[in-house]
PDB file of C-alpha atoms and ligand atoms in Angstrom:
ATOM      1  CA  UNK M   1     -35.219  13.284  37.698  1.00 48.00           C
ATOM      2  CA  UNK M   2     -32.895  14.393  35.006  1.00 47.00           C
ATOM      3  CA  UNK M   3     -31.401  17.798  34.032  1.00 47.00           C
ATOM      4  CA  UNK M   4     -34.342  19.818  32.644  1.00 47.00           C
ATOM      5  CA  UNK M   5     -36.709  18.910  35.673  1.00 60.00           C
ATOM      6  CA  UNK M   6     -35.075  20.752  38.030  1.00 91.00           C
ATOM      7  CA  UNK M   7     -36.769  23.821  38.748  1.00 96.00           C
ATOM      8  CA  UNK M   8     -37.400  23.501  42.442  1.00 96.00           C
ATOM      9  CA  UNK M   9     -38.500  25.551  45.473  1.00 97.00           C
ATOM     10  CA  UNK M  10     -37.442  25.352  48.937  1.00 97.00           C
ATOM     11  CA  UNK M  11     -39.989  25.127  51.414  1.00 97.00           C
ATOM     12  CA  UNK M  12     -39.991  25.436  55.470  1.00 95.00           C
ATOM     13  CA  UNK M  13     -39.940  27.247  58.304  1.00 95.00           C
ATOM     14  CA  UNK M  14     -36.447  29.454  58.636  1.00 92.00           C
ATOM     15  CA  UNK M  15     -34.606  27.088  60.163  1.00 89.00           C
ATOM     16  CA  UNK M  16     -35.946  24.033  59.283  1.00 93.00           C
ATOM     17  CA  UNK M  17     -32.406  23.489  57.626  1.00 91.00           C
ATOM     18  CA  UNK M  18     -33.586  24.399  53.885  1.00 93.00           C
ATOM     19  CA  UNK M  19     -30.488  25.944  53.245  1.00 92.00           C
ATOM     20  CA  UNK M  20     -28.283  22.882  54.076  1.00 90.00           C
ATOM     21  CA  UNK M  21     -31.061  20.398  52.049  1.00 93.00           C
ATOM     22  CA  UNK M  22     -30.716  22.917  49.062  1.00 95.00           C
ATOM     23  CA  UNK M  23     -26.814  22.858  48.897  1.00 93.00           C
ATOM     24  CA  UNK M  24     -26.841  18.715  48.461  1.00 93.00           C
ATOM     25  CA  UNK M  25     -29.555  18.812  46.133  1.00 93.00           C
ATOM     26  CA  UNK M  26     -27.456  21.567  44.076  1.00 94.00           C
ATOM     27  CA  UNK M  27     -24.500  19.524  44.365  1.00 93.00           C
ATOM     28  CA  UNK M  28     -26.234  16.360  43.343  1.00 91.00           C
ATOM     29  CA  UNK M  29     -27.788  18.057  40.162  1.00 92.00           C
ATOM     30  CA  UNK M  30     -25.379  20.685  39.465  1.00 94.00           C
ATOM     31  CA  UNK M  31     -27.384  23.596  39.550  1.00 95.00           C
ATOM     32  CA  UNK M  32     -27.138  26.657  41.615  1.00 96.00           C
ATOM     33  CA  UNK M  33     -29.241  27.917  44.280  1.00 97.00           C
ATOM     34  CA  UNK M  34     -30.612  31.121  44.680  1.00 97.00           C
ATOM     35  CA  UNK M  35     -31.272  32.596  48.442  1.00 96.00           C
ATOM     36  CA  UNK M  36     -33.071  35.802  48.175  1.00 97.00           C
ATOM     37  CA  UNK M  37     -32.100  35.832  51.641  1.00 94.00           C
ATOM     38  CA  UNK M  38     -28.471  35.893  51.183  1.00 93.00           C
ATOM     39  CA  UNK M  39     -28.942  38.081  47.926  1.00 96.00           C
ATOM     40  CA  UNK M  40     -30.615  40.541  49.958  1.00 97.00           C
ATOM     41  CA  UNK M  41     -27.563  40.577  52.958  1.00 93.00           C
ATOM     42  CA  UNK M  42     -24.752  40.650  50.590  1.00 94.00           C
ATOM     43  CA  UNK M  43     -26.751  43.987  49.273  1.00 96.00           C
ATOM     44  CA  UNK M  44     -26.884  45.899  52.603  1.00 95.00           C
ATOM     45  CA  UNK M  45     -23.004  44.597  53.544  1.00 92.00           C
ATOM     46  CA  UNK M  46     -22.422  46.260  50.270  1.00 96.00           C
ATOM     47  CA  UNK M  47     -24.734  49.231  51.509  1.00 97.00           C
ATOM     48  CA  UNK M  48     -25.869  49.838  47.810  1.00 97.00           C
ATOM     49  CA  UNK M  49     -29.536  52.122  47.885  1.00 97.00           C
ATOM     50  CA  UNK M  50     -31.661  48.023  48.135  1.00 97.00           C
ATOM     51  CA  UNK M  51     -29.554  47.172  51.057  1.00 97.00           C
ATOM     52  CA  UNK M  52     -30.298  50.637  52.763  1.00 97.00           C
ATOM     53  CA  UNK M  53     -33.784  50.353  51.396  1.00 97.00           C
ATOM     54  CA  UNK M  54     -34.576  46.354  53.040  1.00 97.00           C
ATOM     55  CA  UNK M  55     -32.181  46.347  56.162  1.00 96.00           C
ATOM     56  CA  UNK M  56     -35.331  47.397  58.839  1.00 96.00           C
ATOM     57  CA  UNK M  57     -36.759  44.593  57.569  1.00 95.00           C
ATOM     58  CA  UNK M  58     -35.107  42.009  57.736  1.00 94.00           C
ATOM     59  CA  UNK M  59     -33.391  43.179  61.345  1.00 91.00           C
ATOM     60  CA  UNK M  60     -36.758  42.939  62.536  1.00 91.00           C
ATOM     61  CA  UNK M  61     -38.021  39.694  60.158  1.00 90.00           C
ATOM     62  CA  UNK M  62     -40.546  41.193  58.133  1.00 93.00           C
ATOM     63  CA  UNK M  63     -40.867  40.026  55.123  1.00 96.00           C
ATOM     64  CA  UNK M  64     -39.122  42.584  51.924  1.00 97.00           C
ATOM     65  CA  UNK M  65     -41.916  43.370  49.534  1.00 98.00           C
ATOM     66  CA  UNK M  66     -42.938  41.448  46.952  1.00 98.00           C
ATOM     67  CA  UNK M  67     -42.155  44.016  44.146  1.00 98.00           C
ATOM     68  CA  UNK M  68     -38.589  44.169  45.303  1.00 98.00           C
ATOM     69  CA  UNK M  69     -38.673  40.087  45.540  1.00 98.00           C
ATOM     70  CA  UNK M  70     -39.759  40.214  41.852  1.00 97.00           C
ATOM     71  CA  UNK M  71     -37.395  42.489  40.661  1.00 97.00           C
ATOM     72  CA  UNK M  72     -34.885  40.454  42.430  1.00 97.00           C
ATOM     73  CA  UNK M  73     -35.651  37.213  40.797  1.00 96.00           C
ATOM     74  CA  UNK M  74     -36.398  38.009  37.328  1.00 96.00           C
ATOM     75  CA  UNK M  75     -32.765  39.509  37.264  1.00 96.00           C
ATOM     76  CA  UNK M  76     -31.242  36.519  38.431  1.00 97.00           C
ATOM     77  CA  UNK M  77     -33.243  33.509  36.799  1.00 96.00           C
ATOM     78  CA  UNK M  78     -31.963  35.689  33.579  1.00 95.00           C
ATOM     79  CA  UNK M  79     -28.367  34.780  34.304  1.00 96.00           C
ATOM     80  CA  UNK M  80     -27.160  31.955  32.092  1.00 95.00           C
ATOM     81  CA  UNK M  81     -26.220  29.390  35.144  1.00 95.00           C
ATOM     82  CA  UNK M  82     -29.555  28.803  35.459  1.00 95.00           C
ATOM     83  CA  UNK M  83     -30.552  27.572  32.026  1.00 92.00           C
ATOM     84  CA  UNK M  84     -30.215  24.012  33.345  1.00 91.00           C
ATOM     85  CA  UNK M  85     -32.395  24.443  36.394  1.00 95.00           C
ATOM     86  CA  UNK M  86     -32.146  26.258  40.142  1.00 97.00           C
ATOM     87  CA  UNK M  87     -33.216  25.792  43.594  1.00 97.00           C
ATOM     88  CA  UNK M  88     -34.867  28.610  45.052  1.00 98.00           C
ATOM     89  CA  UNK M  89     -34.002  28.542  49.034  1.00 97.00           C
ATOM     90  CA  UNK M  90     -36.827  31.184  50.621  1.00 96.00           C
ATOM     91  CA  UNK M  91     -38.103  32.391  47.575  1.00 97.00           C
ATOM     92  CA  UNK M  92     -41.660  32.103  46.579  1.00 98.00           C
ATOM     93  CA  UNK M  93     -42.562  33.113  50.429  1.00 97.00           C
ATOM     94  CA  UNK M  94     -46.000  34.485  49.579  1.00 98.00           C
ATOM     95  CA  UNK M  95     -48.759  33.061  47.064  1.00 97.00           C
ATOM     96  CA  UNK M  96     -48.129  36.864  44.929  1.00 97.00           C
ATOM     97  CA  UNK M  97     -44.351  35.824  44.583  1.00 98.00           C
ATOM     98  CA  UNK M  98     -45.549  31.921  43.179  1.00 97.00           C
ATOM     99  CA  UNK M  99     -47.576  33.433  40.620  1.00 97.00           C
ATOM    100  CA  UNK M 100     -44.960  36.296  39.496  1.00 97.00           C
ATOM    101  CA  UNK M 101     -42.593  32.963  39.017  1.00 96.00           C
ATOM    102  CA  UNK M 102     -45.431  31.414  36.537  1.00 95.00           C
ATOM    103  CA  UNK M 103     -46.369  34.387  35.014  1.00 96.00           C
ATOM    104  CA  UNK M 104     -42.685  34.470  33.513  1.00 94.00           C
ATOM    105  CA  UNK M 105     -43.425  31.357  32.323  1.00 94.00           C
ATOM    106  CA  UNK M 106     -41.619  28.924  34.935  1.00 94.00           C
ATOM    107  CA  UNK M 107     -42.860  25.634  36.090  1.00 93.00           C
ATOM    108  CA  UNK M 108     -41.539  24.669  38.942  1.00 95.00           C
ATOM    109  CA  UNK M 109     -41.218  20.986  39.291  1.00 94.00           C
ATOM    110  CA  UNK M 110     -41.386  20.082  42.653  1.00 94.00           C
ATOM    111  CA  UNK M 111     -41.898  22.178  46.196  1.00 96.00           C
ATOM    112  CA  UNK M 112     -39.350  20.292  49.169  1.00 96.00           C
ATOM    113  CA  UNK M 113     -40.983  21.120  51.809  1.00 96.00           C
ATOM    114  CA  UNK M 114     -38.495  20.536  55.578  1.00 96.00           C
ATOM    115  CA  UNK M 115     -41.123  19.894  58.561  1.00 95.00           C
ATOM    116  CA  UNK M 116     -39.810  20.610  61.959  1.00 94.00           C
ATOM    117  CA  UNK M 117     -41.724  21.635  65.165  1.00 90.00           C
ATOM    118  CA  UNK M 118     -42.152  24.969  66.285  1.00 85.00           C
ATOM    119  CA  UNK M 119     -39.918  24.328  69.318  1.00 84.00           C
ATOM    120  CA  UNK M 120     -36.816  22.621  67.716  1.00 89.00           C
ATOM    121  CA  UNK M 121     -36.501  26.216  65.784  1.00 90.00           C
ATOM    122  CA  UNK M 122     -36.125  28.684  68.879  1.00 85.00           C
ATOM    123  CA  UNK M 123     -33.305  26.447  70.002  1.00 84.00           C
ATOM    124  CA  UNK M 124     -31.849  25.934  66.913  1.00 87.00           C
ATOM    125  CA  UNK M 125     -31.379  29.459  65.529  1.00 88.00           C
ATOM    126  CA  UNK M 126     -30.420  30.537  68.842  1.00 86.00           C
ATOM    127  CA  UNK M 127     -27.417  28.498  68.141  1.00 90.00           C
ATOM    128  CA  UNK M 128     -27.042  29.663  64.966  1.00 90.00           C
ATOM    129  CA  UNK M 129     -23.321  31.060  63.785  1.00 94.00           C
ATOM    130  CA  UNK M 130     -22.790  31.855  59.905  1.00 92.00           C
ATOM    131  CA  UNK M 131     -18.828  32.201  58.847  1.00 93.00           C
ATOM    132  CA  UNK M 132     -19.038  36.080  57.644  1.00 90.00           C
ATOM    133  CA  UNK M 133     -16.661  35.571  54.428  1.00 91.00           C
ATOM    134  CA  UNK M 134     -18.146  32.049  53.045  1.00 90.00           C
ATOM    135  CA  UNK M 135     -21.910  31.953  54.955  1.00 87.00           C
ATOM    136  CA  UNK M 136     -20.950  28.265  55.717  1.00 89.00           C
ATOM    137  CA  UNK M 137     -23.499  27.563  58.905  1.00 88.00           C
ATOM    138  CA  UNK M 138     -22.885  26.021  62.239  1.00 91.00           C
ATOM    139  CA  UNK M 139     -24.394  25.293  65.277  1.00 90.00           C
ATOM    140  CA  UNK M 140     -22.615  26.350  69.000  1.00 92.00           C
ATOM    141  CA  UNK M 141     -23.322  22.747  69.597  1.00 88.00           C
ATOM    142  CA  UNK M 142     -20.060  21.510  67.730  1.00 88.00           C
ATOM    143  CA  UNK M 143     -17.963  23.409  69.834  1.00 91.00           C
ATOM    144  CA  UNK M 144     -16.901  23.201  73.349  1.00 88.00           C
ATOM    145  CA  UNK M 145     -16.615  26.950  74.164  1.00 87.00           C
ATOM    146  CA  UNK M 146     -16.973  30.343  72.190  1.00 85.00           C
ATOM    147  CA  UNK M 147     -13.476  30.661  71.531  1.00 87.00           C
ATOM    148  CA  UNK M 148     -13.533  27.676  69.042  1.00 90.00           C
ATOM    149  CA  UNK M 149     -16.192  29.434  66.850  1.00 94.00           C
ATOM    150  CA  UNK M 150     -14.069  29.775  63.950  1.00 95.00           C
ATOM    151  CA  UNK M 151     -15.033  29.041  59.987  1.00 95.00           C
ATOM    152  CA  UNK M 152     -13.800  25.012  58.831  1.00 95.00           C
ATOM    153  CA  UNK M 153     -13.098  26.659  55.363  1.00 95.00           C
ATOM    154  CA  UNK M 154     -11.719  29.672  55.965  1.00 94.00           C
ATOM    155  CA  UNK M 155     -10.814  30.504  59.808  1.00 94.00           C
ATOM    156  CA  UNK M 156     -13.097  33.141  60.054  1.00 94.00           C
ATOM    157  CA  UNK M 157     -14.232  33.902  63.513  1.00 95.00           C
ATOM    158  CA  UNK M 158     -18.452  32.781  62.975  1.00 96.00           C
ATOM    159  CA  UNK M 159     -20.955  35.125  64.006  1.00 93.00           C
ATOM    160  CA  UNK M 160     -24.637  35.716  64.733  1.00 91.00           C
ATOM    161  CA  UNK M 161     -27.463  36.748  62.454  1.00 87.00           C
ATOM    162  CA  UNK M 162     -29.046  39.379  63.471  1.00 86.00           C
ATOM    163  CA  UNK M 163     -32.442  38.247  63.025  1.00 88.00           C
ATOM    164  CA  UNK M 164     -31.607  34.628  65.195  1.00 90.00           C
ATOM    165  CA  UNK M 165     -32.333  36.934  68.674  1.00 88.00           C
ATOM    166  CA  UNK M 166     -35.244  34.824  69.762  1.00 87.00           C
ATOM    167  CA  UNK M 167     -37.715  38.041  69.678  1.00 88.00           C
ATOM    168  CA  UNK M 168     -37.213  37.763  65.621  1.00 90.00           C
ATOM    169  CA  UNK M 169     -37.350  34.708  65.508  1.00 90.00           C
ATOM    170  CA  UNK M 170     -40.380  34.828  66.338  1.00 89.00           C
ATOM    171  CA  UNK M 171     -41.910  37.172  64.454  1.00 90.00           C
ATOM    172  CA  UNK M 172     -40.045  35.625  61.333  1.00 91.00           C
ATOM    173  CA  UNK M 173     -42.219  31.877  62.494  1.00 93.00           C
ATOM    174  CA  UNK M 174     -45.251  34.117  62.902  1.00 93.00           C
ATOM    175  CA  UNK M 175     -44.933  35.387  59.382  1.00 94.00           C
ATOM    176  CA  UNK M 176     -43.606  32.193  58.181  1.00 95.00           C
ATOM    177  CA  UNK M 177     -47.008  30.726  59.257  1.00 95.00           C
ATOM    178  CA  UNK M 178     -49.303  33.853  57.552  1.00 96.00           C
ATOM    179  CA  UNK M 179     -47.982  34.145  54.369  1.00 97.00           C
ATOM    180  CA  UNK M 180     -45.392  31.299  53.332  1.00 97.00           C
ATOM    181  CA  UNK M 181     -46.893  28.093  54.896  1.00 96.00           C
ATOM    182  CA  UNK M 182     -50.193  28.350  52.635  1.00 97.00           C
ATOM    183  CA  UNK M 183     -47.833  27.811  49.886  1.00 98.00           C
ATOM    184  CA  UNK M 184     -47.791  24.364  50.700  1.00 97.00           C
ATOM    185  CA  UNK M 185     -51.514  23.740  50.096  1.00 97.00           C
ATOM    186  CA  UNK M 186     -50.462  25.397  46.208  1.00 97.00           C
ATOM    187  CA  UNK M 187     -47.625  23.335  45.095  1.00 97.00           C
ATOM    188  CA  UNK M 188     -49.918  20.072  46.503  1.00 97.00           C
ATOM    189  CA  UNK M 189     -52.691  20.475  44.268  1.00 97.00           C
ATOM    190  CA  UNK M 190     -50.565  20.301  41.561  1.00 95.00           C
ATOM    191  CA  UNK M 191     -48.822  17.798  43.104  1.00 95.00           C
ATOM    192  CA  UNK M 192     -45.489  19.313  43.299  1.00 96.00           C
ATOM    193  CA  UNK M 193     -45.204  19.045  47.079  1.00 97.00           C
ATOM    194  CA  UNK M 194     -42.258  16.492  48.423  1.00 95.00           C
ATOM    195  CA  UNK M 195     -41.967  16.570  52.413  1.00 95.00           C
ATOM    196  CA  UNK M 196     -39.017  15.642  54.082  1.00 95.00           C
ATOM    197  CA  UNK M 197     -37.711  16.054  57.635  1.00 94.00           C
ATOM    198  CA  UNK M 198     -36.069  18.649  59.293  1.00 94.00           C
ATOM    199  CA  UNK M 199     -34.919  16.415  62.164  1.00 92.00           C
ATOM    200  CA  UNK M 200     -32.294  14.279  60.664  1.00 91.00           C
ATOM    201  CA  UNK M 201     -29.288  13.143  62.305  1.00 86.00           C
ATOM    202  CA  UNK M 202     -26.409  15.039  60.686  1.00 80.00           C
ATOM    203  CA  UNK M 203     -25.206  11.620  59.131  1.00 88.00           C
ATOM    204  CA  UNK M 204     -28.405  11.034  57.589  1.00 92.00           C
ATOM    205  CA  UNK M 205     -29.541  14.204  55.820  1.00 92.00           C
ATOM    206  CA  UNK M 206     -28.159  13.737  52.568  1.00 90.00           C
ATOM    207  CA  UNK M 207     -29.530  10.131  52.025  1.00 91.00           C
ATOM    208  CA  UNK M 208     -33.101  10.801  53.107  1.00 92.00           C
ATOM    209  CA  UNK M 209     -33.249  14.401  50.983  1.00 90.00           C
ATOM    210  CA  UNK M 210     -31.843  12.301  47.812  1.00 90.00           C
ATOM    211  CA  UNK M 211     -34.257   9.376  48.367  1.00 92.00           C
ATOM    212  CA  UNK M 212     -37.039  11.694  48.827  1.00 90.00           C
ATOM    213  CA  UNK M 213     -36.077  13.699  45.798  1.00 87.00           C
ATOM    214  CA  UNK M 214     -35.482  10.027  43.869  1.00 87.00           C
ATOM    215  CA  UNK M 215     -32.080  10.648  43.499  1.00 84.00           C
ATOM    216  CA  UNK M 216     -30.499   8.565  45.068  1.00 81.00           C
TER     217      UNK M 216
HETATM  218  P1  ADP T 301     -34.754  32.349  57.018  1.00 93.80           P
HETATM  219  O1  ADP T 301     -35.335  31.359  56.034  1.00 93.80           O
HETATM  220  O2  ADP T 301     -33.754  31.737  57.930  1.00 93.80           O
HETATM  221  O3  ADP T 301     -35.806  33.156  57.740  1.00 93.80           O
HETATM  222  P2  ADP T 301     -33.631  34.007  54.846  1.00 93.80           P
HETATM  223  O4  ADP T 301     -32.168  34.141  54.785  1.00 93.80           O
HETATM  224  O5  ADP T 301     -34.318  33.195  53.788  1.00 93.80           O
HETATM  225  O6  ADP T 301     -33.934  33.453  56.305  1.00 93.80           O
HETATM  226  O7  ADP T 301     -34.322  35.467  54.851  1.00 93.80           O
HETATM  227  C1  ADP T 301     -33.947  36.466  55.746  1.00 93.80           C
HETATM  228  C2  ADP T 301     -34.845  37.685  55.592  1.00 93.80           C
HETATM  229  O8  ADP T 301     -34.751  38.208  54.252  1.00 93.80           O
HETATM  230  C3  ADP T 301     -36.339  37.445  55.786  1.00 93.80           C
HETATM  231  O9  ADP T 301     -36.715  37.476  57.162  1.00 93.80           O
HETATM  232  C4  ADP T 301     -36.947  38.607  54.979  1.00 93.80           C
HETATM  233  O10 ADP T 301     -36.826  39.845  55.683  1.00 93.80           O
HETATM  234  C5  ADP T 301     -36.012  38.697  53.788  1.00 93.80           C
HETATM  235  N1  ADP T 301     -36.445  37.848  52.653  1.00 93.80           N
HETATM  236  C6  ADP T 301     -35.736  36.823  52.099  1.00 93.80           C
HETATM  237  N2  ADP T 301     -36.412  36.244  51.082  1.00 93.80           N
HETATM  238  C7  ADP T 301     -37.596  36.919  51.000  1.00 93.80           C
HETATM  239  C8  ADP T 301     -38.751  36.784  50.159  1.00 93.80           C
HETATM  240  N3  ADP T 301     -38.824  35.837  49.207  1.00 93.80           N
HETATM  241  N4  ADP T 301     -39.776  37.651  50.347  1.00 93.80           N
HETATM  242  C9  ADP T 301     -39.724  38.618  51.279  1.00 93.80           C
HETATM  243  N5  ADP T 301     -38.666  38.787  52.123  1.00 93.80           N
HETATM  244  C10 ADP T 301     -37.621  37.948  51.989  1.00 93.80           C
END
């Protein structure tokens, strides 16, 4: 896969570790990648009139609607770092957002798709910590008491997401299951879909994402 076939979508439960998969493939093919996510936290930390208008959802893990999504997207995609490709991490999340992408005229290339149980994710995002300056992730795991919790990069003290208490979590897998998992069935019949697992060993993520992806 060369420059020019790299329009590709992020697929997977939240916390399936898309983010981290989408950061080596971005480094690997030097494109950026675009997390409606963090576009849509960086507006209500800014408290401009979208972050005022989308914080009740996402505190509670509903999904924003697909109009704002849209309006989002098309204003980014415009932006000249992504004439060589992108990697949309948690955006299309419902079949009306896939075909807004097409009906500008984008063909995605392939759909990465991270497969993790159910159970792995309660745990995992319950462990969650972001660094509040850089969003580098973590997990509590790599640390032997709170105190530790501090940013590699920048030596931030890391925090929680608001939306990792396990109550929203939930809701955000219930969703994740309605509306974003049929997506999968969509980018296999046009055989777009790659799958690759969530449940690497930390050593071994970046070889088995490039393999899958043929690039490495
Ligand atoms: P995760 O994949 O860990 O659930 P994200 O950072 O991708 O988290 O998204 C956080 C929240 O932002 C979602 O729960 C939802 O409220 C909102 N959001 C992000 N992307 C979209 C989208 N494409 N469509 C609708 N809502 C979205």
């Amino acid at each position: 896969m060369g420059k020019g076939r790299s329009k590709i979508v992020m697929l997977g439960a939240p916390g399936s570790g898309k983010g981290t998969r989408a950061k080596i493939i971005s480094e690997r093919l030097s494109i950026p990648v675009i997390s409606t996510g963090e576009i849509l936290r960086e507006e209500i930390h800014k408290g401009t009139d979208l972050g005022k208008q989308v914080k009740s959802d996402l505190d509670s893990g509903k999904l924003v609607s697909d109009e704002t999504i849209n309006g989002i997207l098309k204003k980014r995609l415009s932006m000249p770092d992504c004439e060589n490709g992108f990697i949309l991490d948690g955006v299309p999340r419902t079949l009306t957002q896939a075909k807004y992408l097409e009906s500008m005229g984008i063909d995605i290339d392939y759909a990465v798709s991270v497969e993790i149980e159910d159970e792995k994710i309660v745990d995992r995002l319950a462990g969650r910590r972001v660094c509040p300056n850089c969003g580098r992730g973590y997990h509590t795991d790599m640390f032997a008491d709170s105190s530790d919790e501090l940013c590699e990069d920048c030596g931030c003290k890391l925090a929680k997401r608001k939306d990792d208490e396990e109550e929203t979590v939930r809701e955000r897998l219930r969703v994740y299951y309605e509306l974003t998992e049929p997506l999968k069935d969509y980018y296999e019949q046009s055989n777009k879909l790659i799958k690759v697992s969530g449940d690497d060993k930390l050593s071994e993520i970046a070889k088995n994402v490039l393999r899958a992806m043929g690039l490495d």
